[in-house]
């Protein structure tokens, strides 16, 4: 079963400097509404953008094309929704969201419509909320007809209502994604694919996803989720620093004490004794792996691993 994030495309998201690599690293694949991206492209072309903003638009769209070519991003078209229209009406949660979209004007009563900046800000805010609600609907539809797990990627929660409060796993994911390091846009996509397919990465990501699922079932606020995550990251980092020091000291000691024994046993043709010396190093590494698997905060070790990788510019 794949975990697929449903992207919400609207002008603000396209204009954000942050690349979508964080989403790519957390989810197995991403999906987006082709109608939403077409609308966003059109609106961005009409906005009074600075040259740097226009560059952001081009880079974000190029990034999407690149991931699509490698099968990491796919689209959900208007034709797809037409085929799923009966599913949409048969699921109460989806139809209630649709009714909510129709019945609300999504206007901010605190903004001055006569002020052009306020009007533009209000329009973009409303569009983001509408697009994110549609992502929720499309995720519900795809979950009902697939064994994969579709989760809407929600950047912000605008207003409290009974409908959107039910889907709080998106809040938990949003908190986690904010702690992901930013990967350079020039990074070779093959390196990202290799990282995603690495067995250790898969295990750590699986633990993180499981933690997100569990924490989303609690009654924690977003602020409490953030504090819990920061605590676990610090606890895991400190624990592994201590064991890394012990590992490095143990490795040096093993190399120094066993190298002489290895040479001596090899010279005397005591091959069984010589092979035991080699396994001493392996045992030292196994102890470190055991420390990782039993470490407090191991649920968020995936983020720790990403931070290490990006700090050394190896991705």
Tab-separated table of C-alpha atoms in Angstrom:
chain	number	residue	atom	x	y	z
A	1	UNK	CA	0.000	0.000	0.000
A	2	UNK	CA	1.317	3.425	-0.979
A	3	UNK	CA	0.810	6.603	1.013
A	4	UNK	CA	-0.143	9.323	-1.459
A	5	UNK	CA	-0.309	13.017	-0.650
A	6	UNK	CA	-2.929	15.087	-2.464
A	7	UNK	CA	-1.366	18.464	-3.274
A	8	UNK	CA	-3.411	21.645	-3.126
A	9	UNK	CA	-2.364	23.875	-6.009
A	10	UNK	CA	-3.204	27.551	-5.698
A	11	UNK	CA	-1.227	30.773	-6.373
A	12	UNK	CA	0.241	31.113	-2.888
A	13	UNK	CA	1.610	27.575	-2.985
A	14	UNK	CA	3.131	28.090	-6.431
A	15	UNK	CA	4.730	31.350	-5.272
A	16	UNK	CA	6.258	29.779	-2.166
A	17	UNK	CA	10.035	29.467	-2.327
A	18	UNK	CA	9.960	26.093	-0.551
A	19	UNK	CA	10.222	23.222	-3.082
A	20	UNK	CA	7.915	20.198	-2.920
A	21	UNK	CA	10.803	17.866	-2.072
A	22	UNK	CA	9.609	17.596	1.562
A	23	UNK	CA	6.269	16.249	0.329
A	24	UNK	CA	8.088	13.872	-2.030
A	25	UNK	CA	10.230	12.536	0.819
A	26	UNK	CA	7.298	11.902	3.168
A	27	UNK	CA	4.835	10.428	0.679
A	28	UNK	CA	5.405	7.580	-1.761
A	29	UNK	CA	3.751	9.651	-4.479
A	30	UNK	CA	1.881	12.921	-4.900
A	31	UNK	CA	-1.338	13.667	-6.747
A	32	UNK	CA	-2.845	17.000	-7.761
A	33	UNK	CA	-5.953	18.305	-9.445
A	34	UNK	CA	-5.155	19.332	-13.021
A	35	UNK	CA	-7.999	21.879	-12.872
A	36	UNK	CA	-6.444	23.546	-9.825
A	37	UNK	CA	-3.021	23.902	-11.399
A	38	UNK	CA	-4.491	25.321	-14.615
A	39	UNK	CA	-6.459	27.908	-12.607
A	40	UNK	CA	-3.369	28.777	-10.558
A	41	UNK	CA	-1.203	29.228	-13.648
A	42	UNK	CA	-3.817	31.544	-15.160
A	43	UNK	CA	-4.171	33.637	-11.989
A	44	UNK	CA	-0.401	33.895	-11.540
A	45	UNK	CA	-0.119	35.208	-15.089
A	46	UNK	CA	-2.587	38.000	-14.162
A	47	UNK	CA	-0.996	38.969	-10.847
A	48	UNK	CA	1.394	41.971	-10.620
A	49	UNK	CA	4.395	39.768	-9.901
A	50	UNK	CA	8.004	40.833	-9.440
A	51	UNK	CA	10.621	39.117	-11.645
A	52	UNK	CA	11.716	36.970	-8.674
A	53	UNK	CA	8.099	35.842	-8.151
A	54	UNK	CA	7.836	34.866	-11.804
A	55	UNK	CA	10.963	32.758	-11.328
A	56	UNK	CA	9.296	30.983	-8.388
A	57	UNK	CA	6.299	30.145	-10.586
A	58	UNK	CA	8.495	28.737	-13.349
A	59	UNK	CA	10.655	26.727	-10.924
A	60	UNK	CA	7.667	25.203	-9.118
A	61	UNK	CA	6.014	24.166	-12.396
A	62	UNK	CA	9.318	22.788	-13.736
A	63	UNK	CA	9.728	20.852	-10.491
A	64	UNK	CA	6.288	19.290	-10.930
A	65	UNK	CA	7.126	18.292	-14.528
A	66	UNK	CA	10.392	16.708	-13.397
A	67	UNK	CA	8.721	14.581	-10.699
A	68	UNK	CA	5.918	13.608	-13.091
A	69	UNK	CA	8.460	12.278	-15.600
A	70	UNK	CA	9.861	10.009	-12.858
A	71	UNK	CA	6.423	8.769	-11.802
A	72	UNK	CA	6.474	10.459	-8.384
A	73	UNK	CA	3.622	12.869	-9.189
A	74	UNK	CA	0.395	12.192	-11.067
A	75	UNK	CA	-2.747	14.187	-11.822
A	76	UNK	CA	-6.432	13.810	-11.020
A	77	UNK	CA	-8.283	15.321	-13.970
A	78	UNK	CA	-11.781	16.711	-14.424
A	79	UNK	CA	-12.590	13.559	-16.440
A	80	UNK	CA	-11.466	11.428	-13.500
A	81	UNK	CA	-13.856	13.300	-11.214
A	82	UNK	CA	-16.715	12.842	-13.699
A	83	UNK	CA	-16.128	9.099	-13.624
A	84	UNK	CA	-16.114	9.215	-9.803
A	85	UNK	CA	-19.183	11.432	-9.508
A	86	UNK	CA	-21.388	8.576	-8.289
A	87	UNK	CA	-18.775	7.722	-5.626
A	88	UNK	CA	-18.709	11.365	-4.545
A	89	UNK	CA	-22.485	11.376	-3.995
A	90	UNK	CA	-22.488	8.007	-2.263
A	91	UNK	CA	-20.050	9.049	0.480
A	92	UNK	CA	-21.615	11.275	3.130
A	93	UNK	CA	-18.341	12.893	4.182
A	94	UNK	CA	-17.469	13.889	0.604
A	95	UNK	CA	-20.951	15.205	-0.238
A	96	UNK	CA	-21.045	17.228	3.014
A	97	UNK	CA	-17.753	18.864	2.086
A	98	UNK	CA	-19.152	19.610	-1.373
A	99	UNK	CA	-22.231	21.224	0.167
A	100	UNK	CA	-20.019	23.248	2.470
A	101	UNK	CA	-18.092	24.514	-0.580
A	102	UNK	CA	-21.309	25.587	-2.305
A	103	UNK	CA	-22.984	27.174	0.732
A	104	UNK	CA	-20.045	29.320	1.899
A	105	UNK	CA	-18.642	32.453	0.261
A	106	UNK	CA	-15.243	32.126	2.039
A	107	UNK	CA	-14.948	35.885	2.404
A	108	UNK	CA	-12.969	37.411	5.270
A	109	UNK	CA	-15.250	39.966	6.994
A	110	UNK	CA	-12.264	41.791	8.504
A	111	UNK	CA	-10.754	42.812	5.169
A	112	UNK	CA	-11.567	46.055	3.392
A	113	UNK	CA	-12.823	45.198	-0.103
A	114	UNK	CA	-12.194	48.762	-1.232
A	115	UNK	CA	-8.490	48.335	-0.567
A	116	UNK	CA	-6.876	46.580	-3.594
A	117	UNK	CA	-4.256	44.815	-1.444
A	118	UNK	CA	-6.869	43.586	1.032
A	119	UNK	CA	-9.088	42.427	-1.814
A	120	UNK	CA	-6.217	40.492	-3.453
A	121	UNK	CA	-5.156	38.969	-0.133
A	122	UNK	CA	-8.740	37.956	0.624
A	123	UNK	CA	-9.238	36.428	-2.809
A	124	UNK	CA	-6.061	34.339	-2.616
A	125	UNK	CA	-6.887	33.228	0.944
A	126	UNK	CA	-10.361	32.142	-0.131
A	127	UNK	CA	-8.997	30.279	-3.143
A	128	UNK	CA	-6.488	28.400	-0.965
A	129	UNK	CA	-9.246	27.278	1.390
A	130	UNK	CA	-11.465	26.192	-1.513
A	131	UNK	CA	-8.651	24.231	-3.207
A	132	UNK	CA	-7.675	22.518	0.054
A	133	UNK	CA	-11.283	21.502	0.697
A	134	UNK	CA	-11.419	20.039	-2.810
A	135	UNK	CA	-8.223	18.092	-2.048
A	136	UNK	CA	-10.027	16.608	0.951
A	137	UNK	CA	-12.937	15.565	-1.275
A	138	UNK	CA	-10.672	14.038	-3.925
A	139	UNK	CA	-8.705	12.165	-1.228
A	140	UNK	CA	-11.917	10.688	0.200
A	141	UNK	CA	-13.024	9.560	-3.277
A	142	UNK	CA	-9.690	7.917	-4.105
A	143	UNK	CA	-9.513	6.212	-0.705
A	144	UNK	CA	-12.875	4.600	-1.347
A	145	UNK	CA	-11.773	2.960	-4.607
A	146	UNK	CA	-8.106	2.185	-3.903
A	147	UNK	CA	-6.012	0.168	-1.478
A	148	UNK	CA	-3.591	3.112	-1.312
A	149	UNK	CA	-3.907	5.711	1.432
A	150	UNK	CA	-4.648	9.230	0.119
A	151	UNK	CA	-4.054	12.141	2.496
A	152	UNK	CA	-4.763	15.810	1.649
A	153	UNK	CA	-1.794	18.114	2.214
A	154	UNK	CA	-3.182	21.101	4.117
A	155	UNK	CA	-0.884	24.084	4.571
A	156	UNK	CA	-3.159	26.064	6.891
A	157	UNK	CA	-6.390	25.621	8.802
A	158	UNK	CA	-8.529	28.691	8.320
A	159	UNK	CA	-11.709	28.315	10.278
A	160	UNK	CA	-13.086	25.877	12.783
A	161	UNK	CA	-15.974	23.753	11.622
A	162	UNK	CA	-17.183	20.246	12.322
A	163	UNK	CA	-16.315	19.002	8.838
A	164	UNK	CA	-12.644	19.980	8.634
A	165	UNK	CA	-11.942	19.098	12.269
A	166	UNK	CA	-12.523	15.418	11.436
A	167	UNK	CA	-9.487	15.249	9.120
A	168	UNK	CA	-6.766	16.168	11.589
A	169	UNK	CA	-4.123	13.747	10.263
A	170	UNK	CA	-3.355	16.501	7.752
A	171	UNK	CA	-2.567	18.829	10.674
A	172	UNK	CA	-0.098	16.303	12.108
A	173	UNK	CA	1.592	15.850	8.712
A	174	UNK	CA	1.791	19.622	8.273
A	175	UNK	CA	3.609	19.909	11.620
A	176	UNK	CA	6.076	17.169	10.612
A	177	UNK	CA	6.755	18.556	7.122
A	178	UNK	CA	7.727	21.928	8.619
A	179	UNK	CA	10.632	20.153	10.364
A	180	UNK	CA	11.942	18.635	7.114
A	181	UNK	CA	15.104	20.291	5.755
A	182	UNK	CA	14.923	22.091	2.426
A	183	UNK	CA	16.636	20.100	-0.314
A	184	UNK	CA	18.368	22.077	-3.024
A	185	UNK	CA	16.398	22.307	-6.259
A	186	UNK	CA	19.538	21.385	-8.180
A	187	UNK	CA	19.749	18.020	-6.409
A	188	UNK	CA	19.830	15.078	-8.792
A	189	UNK	CA	16.432	13.388	-8.613
A	190	UNK	CA	18.134	9.984	-8.820
A	191	UNK	CA	19.670	10.663	-5.403
A	192	UNK	CA	16.229	11.350	-3.963
A	193	UNK	CA	14.875	8.127	-5.478
A	194	UNK	CA	17.860	6.178	-4.079
A	195	UNK	CA	17.259	7.678	-0.651
A	196	UNK	CA	13.563	6.744	-0.738
A	197	UNK	CA	14.400	3.145	-1.704
A	198	UNK	CA	17.089	2.674	0.974
A	199	UNK	CA	15.932	-0.016	3.512
A	200	UNK	CA	16.982	2.046	6.549
A	201	UNK	CA	15.137	5.088	5.189
A	202	UNK	CA	12.012	3.019	4.595
A	203	UNK	CA	12.058	1.700	8.164
A	204	UNK	CA	12.536	5.141	9.703
A	205	UNK	CA	9.846	6.672	7.455
A	206	UNK	CA	7.438	3.880	8.361
A	207	UNK	CA	7.975	4.619	12.050
A	208	UNK	CA	7.394	8.324	11.472
A	209	UNK	CA	4.168	7.715	9.558
A	210	UNK	CA	2.941	5.386	12.291
A	211	UNK	CA	3.672	8.063	14.904
A	212	UNK	CA	1.820	10.671	12.827
A	213	UNK	CA	-1.199	8.371	12.574
A	214	UNK	CA	-1.223	7.726	16.319
A	215	UNK	CA	-0.682	11.363	17.312
A	216	UNK	CA	-3.462	12.486	14.964
A	217	UNK	CA	-5.900	10.306	16.919
A	218	UNK	CA	-5.111	12.170	20.134
A	219	UNK	CA	-6.738	15.403	21.220
A	220	UNK	CA	-3.499	17.384	21.031
A	221	UNK	CA	-3.525	20.886	19.635
A	222	UNK	CA	-1.142	21.802	16.791
A	223	UNK	CA	1.054	23.658	19.286
A	224	UNK	CA	1.211	20.583	21.520
A	225	UNK	CA	2.104	18.418	18.500
A	226	UNK	CA	4.962	20.796	17.661
A	227	UNK	CA	6.290	20.683	21.232
A	228	UNK	CA	6.056	16.871	21.325
A	229	UNK	CA	7.905	16.567	18.015
A	230	UNK	CA	10.684	18.930	19.095
A	231	UNK	CA	11.067	17.009	22.356
A	232	UNK	CA	11.378	13.650	20.559
A	233	UNK	CA	13.870	15.046	18.036
A	234	UNK	CA	16.063	16.408	20.833
A	235	UNK	CA	15.790	13.215	22.885
A	236	UNK	CA	16.725	11.009	19.925
A	237	UNK	CA	19.592	13.274	18.868
A	238	UNK	CA	21.114	13.383	22.358
A	239	UNK	CA	20.730	9.622	22.834
A	240	UNK	CA	22.424	8.822	19.532
A	241	UNK	CA	25.225	11.344	20.133
A	242	UNK	CA	26.117	9.488	23.327
A	243	UNK	CA	26.009	6.081	21.633
A	244	UNK	CA	27.933	7.416	18.625
A	245	UNK	CA	30.736	8.527	20.956
A	246	UNK	CA	30.724	5.118	22.628
A	247	UNK	CA	30.687	3.460	19.192
A	248	UNK	CA	33.631	5.512	17.926
A	249	UNK	CA	35.672	4.850	21.074
A	250	UNK	CA	34.800	1.155	20.955
A	251	UNK	CA	35.698	0.962	17.285
A	252	UNK	CA	39.105	2.563	17.853
A	253	UNK	CA	39.780	0.255	20.799
A	254	UNK	CA	38.696	-2.793	18.782
A	255	UNK	CA	40.879	-1.831	15.823
A	256	UNK	CA	43.947	-1.217	17.996
A	257	UNK	CA	43.618	-4.336	20.164
A	258	UNK	CA	42.465	-6.725	17.481
A	259	UNK	CA	44.715	-5.705	14.610
A	260	UNK	CA	47.778	-7.039	16.422
A	261	UNK	CA	45.938	-10.228	17.362
A	262	UNK	CA	44.748	-10.641	13.767
A	263	UNK	CA	48.264	-10.300	12.389
A	264	UNK	CA	49.674	-12.631	15.030
A	265	UNK	CA	47.018	-15.324	14.472
A	266	UNK	CA	47.330	-15.028	10.714
A	267	UNK	CA	51.106	-15.420	10.954
A	268	UNK	CA	50.625	-18.547	13.054
A	269	UNK	CA	47.917	-19.730	10.598
A	270	UNK	CA	45.289	-19.712	13.355
A	271	UNK	CA	42.619	-18.788	10.848
A	272	UNK	CA	39.647	-19.425	13.124
A	273	UNK	CA	41.095	-17.053	15.719
A	274	UNK	CA	41.832	-14.472	13.024
A	275	UNK	CA	38.234	-14.582	11.752
A	276	UNK	CA	36.934	-13.963	15.295
A	277	UNK	CA	38.909	-10.725	15.340
A	278	UNK	CA	37.075	-9.533	12.196
A	279	UNK	CA	33.706	-10.269	13.780
A	280	UNK	CA	34.578	-8.080	16.788
A	281	UNK	CA	34.239	-5.005	14.550
A	282	UNK	CA	30.906	-6.240	13.248
A	283	UNK	CA	29.651	-6.714	16.814
A	284	UNK	CA	30.559	-3.111	17.614
A	285	UNK	CA	28.459	-1.889	14.660
A	286	UNK	CA	25.561	-4.161	15.666
A	287	UNK	CA	25.545	-2.566	19.127
A	288	UNK	CA	25.067	0.833	17.489
A	289	UNK	CA	22.171	-0.489	15.389
A	290	UNK	CA	20.563	-1.921	18.522
A	291	UNK	CA	20.953	1.465	20.202
A	292	UNK	CA	19.146	3.099	17.270
A	293	UNK	CA	16.286	0.612	17.417
A	294	UNK	CA	15.778	1.094	21.144
A	295	UNK	CA	16.419	4.853	21.243
A	296	UNK	CA	13.821	7.166	22.811
A	297	UNK	CA	12.354	9.277	20.013
A	298	UNK	CA	13.177	6.672	17.349
A	299	UNK	CA	9.754	7.458	15.837
A	300	UNK	CA	11.160	10.719	14.433
A	301	UNK	CA	14.609	9.349	13.456
A	302	UNK	CA	13.713	9.863	9.783
A	303	UNK	CA	13.825	13.657	10.255
A	304	UNK	CA	17.140	13.341	12.072
A	305	UNK	CA	18.516	11.331	9.158
A	306	UNK	CA	17.350	13.937	6.612
A	307	UNK	CA	18.978	16.727	8.595
A	308	UNK	CA	22.275	14.819	8.693
A	309	UNK	CA	22.185	14.110	4.962
A	310	UNK	CA	21.424	17.702	3.945
A	311	UNK	CA	24.003	19.127	6.383
A	312	UNK	CA	26.689	17.165	4.525
A	313	UNK	CA	25.227	18.162	1.137
A	314	UNK	CA	25.070	14.504	0.085
A	315	UNK	CA	21.561	14.809	-1.337
